[in-house]
XYZ file of N, CA and C in Angstrom:
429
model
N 20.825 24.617 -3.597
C 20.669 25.414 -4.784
C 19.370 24.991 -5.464
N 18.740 26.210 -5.867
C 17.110 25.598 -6.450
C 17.620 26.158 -8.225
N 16.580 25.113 -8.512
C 16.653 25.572 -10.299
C 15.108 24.933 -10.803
N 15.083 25.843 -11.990
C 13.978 25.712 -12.906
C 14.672 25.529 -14.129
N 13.938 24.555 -15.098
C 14.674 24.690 -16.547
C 14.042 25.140 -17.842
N 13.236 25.705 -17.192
C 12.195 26.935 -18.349
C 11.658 27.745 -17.524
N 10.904 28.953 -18.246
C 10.655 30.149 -18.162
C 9.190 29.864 -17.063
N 8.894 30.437 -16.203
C 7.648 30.350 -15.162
C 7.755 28.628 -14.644
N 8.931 27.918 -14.597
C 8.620 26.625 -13.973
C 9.277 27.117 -12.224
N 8.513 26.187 -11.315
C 8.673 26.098 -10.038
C 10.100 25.663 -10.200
N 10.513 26.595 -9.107
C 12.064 26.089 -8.506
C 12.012 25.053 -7.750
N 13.050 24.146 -7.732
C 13.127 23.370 -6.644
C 14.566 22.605 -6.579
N 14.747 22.162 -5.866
C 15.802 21.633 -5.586
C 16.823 20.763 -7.160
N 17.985 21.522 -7.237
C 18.261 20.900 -8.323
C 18.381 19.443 -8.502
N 18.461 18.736 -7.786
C 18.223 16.761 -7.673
C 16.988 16.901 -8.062
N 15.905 17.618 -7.986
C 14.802 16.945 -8.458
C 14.266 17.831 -9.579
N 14.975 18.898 -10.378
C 14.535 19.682 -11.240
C 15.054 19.629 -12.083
N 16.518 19.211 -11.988
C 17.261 18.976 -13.532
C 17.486 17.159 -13.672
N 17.384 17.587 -14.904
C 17.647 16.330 -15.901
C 19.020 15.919 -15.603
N 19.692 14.802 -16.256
C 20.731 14.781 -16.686
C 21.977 15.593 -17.245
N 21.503 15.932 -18.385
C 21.860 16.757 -19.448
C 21.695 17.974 -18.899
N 20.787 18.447 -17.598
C 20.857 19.571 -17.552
C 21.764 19.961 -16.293
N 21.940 19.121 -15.468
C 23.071 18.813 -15.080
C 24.375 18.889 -15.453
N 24.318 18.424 -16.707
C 26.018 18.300 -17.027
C 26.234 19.901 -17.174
N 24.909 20.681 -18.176
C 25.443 21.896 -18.565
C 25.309 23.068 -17.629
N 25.051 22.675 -16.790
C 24.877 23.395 -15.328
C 26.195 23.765 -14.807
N 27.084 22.720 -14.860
C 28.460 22.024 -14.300
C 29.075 22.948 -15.484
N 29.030 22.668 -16.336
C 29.289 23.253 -17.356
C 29.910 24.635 -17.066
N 28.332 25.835 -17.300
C 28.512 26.886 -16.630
C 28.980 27.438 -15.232
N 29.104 26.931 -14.603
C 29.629 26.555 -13.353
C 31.342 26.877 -13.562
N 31.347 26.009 -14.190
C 32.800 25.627 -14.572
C 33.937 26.980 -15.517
N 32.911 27.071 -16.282
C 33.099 28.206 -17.022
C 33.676 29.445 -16.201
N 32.841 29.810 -15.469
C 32.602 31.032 -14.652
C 34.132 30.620 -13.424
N 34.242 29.640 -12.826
C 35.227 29.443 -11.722
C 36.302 29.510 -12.357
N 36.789 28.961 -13.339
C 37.661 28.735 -14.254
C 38.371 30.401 -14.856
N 37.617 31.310 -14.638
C 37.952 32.626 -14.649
C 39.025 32.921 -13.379
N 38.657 32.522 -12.346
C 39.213 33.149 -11.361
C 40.250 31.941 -10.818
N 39.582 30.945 -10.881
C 40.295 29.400 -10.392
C 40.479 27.753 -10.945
N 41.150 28.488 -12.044
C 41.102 27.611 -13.180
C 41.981 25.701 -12.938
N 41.429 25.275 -13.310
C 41.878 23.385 -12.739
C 42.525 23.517 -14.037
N 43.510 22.016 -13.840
C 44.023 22.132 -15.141
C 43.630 21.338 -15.970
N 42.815 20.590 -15.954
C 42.097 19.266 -17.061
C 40.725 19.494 -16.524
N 39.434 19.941 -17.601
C 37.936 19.254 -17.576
C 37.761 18.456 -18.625
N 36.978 17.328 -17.697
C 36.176 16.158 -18.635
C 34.909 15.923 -18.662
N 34.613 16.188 -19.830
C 32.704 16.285 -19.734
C 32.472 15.364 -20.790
N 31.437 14.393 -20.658
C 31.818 13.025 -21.102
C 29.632 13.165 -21.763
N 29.553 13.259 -22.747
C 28.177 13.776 -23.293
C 27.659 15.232 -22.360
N 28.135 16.212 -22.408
C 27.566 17.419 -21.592
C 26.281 17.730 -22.561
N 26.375 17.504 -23.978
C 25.141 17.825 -24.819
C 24.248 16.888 -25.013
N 23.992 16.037 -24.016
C 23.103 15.344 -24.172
C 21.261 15.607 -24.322
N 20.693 15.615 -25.246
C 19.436 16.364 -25.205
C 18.733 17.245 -25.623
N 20.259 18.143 -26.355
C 20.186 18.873 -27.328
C 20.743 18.920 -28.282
N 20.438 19.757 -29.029
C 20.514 20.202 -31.309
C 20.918 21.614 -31.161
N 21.017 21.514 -32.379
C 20.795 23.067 -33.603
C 21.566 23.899 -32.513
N 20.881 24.950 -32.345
C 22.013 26.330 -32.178
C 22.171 26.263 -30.430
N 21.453 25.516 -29.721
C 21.784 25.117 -28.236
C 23.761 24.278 -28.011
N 23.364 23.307 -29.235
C 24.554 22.677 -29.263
C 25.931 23.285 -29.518
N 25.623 24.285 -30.585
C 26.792 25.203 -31.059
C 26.821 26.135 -29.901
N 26.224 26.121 -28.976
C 26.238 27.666 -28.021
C 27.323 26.227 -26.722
N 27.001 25.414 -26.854
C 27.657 24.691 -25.571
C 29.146 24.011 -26.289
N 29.063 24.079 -27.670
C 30.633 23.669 -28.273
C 31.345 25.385 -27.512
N 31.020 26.244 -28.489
C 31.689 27.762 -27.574
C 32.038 27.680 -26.563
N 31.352 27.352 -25.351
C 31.491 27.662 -24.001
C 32.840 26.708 -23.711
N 32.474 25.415 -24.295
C 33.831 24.712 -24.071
C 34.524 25.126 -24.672
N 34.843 25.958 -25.405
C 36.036 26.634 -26.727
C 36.401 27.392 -25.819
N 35.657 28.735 -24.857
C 36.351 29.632 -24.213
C 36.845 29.197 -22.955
N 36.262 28.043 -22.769
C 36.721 26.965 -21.307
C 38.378 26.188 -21.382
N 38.502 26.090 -22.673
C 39.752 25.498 -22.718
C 40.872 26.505 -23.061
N 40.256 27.725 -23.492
C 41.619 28.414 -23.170
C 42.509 28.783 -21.809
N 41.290 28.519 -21.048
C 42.188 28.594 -19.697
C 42.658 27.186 -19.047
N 41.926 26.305 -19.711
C 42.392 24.572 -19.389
C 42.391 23.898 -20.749
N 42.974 22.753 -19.894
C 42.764 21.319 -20.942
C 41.346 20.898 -21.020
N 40.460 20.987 -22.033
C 39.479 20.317 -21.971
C 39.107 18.796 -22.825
N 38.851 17.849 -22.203
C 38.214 16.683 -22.874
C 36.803 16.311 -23.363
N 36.576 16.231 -24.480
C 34.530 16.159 -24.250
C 34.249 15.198 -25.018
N 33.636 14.226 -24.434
C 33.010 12.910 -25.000
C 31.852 13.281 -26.056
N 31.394 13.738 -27.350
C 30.590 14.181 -27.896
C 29.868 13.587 -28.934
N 28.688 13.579 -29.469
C 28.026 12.724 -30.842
C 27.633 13.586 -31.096
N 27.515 15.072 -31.149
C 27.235 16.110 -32.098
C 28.050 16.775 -32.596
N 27.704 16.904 -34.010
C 28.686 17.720 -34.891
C 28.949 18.749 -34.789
N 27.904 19.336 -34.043
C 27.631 21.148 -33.368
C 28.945 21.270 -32.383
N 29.101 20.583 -31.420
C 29.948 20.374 -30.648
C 31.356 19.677 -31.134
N 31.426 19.239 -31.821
C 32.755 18.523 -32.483
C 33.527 19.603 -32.822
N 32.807 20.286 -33.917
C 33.215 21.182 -34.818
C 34.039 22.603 -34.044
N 33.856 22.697 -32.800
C 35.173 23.698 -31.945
C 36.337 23.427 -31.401
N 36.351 21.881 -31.770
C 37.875 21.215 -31.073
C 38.395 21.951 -31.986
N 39.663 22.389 -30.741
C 41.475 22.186 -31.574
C 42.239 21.192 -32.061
N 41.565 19.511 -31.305
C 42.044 18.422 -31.729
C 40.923 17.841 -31.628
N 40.263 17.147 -32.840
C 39.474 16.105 -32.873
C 39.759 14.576 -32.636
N 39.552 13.731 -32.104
C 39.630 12.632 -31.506
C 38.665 11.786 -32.065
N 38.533 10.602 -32.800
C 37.466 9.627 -33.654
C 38.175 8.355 -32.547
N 37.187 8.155 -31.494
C 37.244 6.691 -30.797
C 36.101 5.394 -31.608
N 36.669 4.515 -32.165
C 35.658 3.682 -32.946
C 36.032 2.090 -32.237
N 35.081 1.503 -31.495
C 35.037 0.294 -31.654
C 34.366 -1.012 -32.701
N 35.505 -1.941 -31.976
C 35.608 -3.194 -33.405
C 35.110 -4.397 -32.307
N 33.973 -4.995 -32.724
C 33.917 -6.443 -31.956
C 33.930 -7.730 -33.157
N 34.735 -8.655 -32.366
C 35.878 -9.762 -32.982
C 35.343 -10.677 -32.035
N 33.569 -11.460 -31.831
C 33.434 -12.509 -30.477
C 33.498 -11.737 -29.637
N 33.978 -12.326 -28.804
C 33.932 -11.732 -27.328
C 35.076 -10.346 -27.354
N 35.463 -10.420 -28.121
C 36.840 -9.081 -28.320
C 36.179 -8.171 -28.627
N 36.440 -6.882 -27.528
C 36.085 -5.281 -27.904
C 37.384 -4.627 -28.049
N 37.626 -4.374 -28.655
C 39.039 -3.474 -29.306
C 38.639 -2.483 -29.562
N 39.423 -0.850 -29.190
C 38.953 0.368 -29.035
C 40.269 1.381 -29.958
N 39.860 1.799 -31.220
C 41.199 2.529 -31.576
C 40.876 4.373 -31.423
N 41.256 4.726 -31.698
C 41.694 6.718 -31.102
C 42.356 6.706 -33.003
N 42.095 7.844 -33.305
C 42.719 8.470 -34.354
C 42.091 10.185 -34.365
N 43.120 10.859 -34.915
C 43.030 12.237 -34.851
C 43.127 12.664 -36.400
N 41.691 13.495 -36.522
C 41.036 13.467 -37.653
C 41.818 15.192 -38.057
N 41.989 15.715 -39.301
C 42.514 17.125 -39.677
C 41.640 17.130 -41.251
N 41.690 18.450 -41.614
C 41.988 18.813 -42.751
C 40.468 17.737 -43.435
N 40.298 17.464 -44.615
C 39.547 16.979 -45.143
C 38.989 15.803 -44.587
N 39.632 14.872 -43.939
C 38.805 13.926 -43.194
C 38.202 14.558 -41.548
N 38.751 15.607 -41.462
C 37.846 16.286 -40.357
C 36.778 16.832 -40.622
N 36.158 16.947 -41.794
C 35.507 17.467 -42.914
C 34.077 16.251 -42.792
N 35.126 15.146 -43.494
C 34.557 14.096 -43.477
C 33.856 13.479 -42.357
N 34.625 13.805 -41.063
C 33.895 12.934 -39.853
C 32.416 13.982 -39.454
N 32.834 15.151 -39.546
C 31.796 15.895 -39.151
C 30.165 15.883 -39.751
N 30.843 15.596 -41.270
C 29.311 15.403 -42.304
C 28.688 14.049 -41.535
N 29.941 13.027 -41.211
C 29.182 11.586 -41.087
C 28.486 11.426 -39.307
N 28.793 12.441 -38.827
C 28.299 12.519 -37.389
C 27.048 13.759 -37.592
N 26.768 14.514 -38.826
C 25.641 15.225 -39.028
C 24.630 13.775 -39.325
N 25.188 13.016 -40.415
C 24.188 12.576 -41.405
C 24.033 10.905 -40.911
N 24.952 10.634 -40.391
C 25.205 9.022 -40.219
C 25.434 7.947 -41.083
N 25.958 8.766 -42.393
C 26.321 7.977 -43.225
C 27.865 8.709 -43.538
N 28.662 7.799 -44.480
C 29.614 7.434 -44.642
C 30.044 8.842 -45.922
N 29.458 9.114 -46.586
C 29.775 9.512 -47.974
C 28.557 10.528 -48.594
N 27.729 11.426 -47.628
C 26.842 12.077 -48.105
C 26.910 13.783 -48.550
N 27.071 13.962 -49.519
C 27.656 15.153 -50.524
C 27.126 16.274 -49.330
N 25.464 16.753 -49.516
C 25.204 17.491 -48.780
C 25.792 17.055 -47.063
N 26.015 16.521 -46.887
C 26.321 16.818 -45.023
C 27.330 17.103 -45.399
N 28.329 17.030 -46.047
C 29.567 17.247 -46.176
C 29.757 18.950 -46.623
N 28.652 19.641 -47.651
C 28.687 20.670 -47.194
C 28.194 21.662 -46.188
N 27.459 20.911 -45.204
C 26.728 21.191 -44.308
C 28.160 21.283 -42.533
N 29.023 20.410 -43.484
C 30.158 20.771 -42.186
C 30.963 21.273 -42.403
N 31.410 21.700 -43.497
C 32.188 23.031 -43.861
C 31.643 24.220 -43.605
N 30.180 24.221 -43.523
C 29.522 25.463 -43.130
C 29.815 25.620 -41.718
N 29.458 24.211 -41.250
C 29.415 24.807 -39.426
C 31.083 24.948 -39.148
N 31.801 24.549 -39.609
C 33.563 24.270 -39.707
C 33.760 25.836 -39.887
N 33.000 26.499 -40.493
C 33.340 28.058 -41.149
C 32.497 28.793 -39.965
N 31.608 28.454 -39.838
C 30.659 29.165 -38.392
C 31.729 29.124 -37.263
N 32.056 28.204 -36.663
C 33.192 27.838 -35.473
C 34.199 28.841 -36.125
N 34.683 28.741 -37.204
C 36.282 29.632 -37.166
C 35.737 31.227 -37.509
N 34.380 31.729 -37.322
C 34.227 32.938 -37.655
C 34.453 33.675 -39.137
């Protein structure tokens, strides 16, 4: 299979034309499309948005939105673009204690889903504007 990843670039073999990231979203679409006709029952895409922002990111949260109606989907993500289409949000946070890595899972709703989204826009803890900046994209995702 040959690929280019912009407009007038030489094709060539996808091992040596895609990136990473462009890879994953390759798989991605891929996935998308089979999943119509021959749907698996669990995908795990573990950073598929790696590399990209802004309205690229929200176009690859979707695809996994219409991907999981026909499956279970899992997605390892650090963008808020992409966060913001789960049905269940998932906050994995590690704690190091010395040599101790301890890993907890909590499932974020309602106003602290609010909350995680501003702090994965902004990277802070408590910032007014990101916080309305993820109710916006929170309202973009639900149409």
């Amino acid at each position: 299979m040959v690929f280019t990843s912009h407009s007038g670039g030489e094709l060539l073999p996808i091992s040596k034309a895609a990136s990473g990231g462009e890879l994953s979203r390759l798989m991605l679409a891929l996935e998308v499309v089979i999943a119509e006709s021959e749907p698996l029952g669990t995908y795990v895409f573990d950073e598929v948005d790696a590399g990209i922002g802004g309205k690229a990111a929200i176009e690859v949260g979707r695809r996994l939105s219409v991907l999981s109606k026909k499956a279970q989907v899992i997605v390892v993500t650090h963008l808020a673009q992409v966060a913001a289409w789960a049905d269940n949000h998932l906050v994995v946070v590690k704690a190091e204690s010395g040599a101790i890595t301890e890993s907890s899972v909590s499932k974020v709703i309602g106003i602290d889903r609010e909350t995680e989204i501003a702090r994965m826009l902004s990277g802070q803890e408590d910032s007014a504007i990101a916080k309305e900046h993820a109710k916006e994209l929170l309202q973009i995702v639900r149409g």
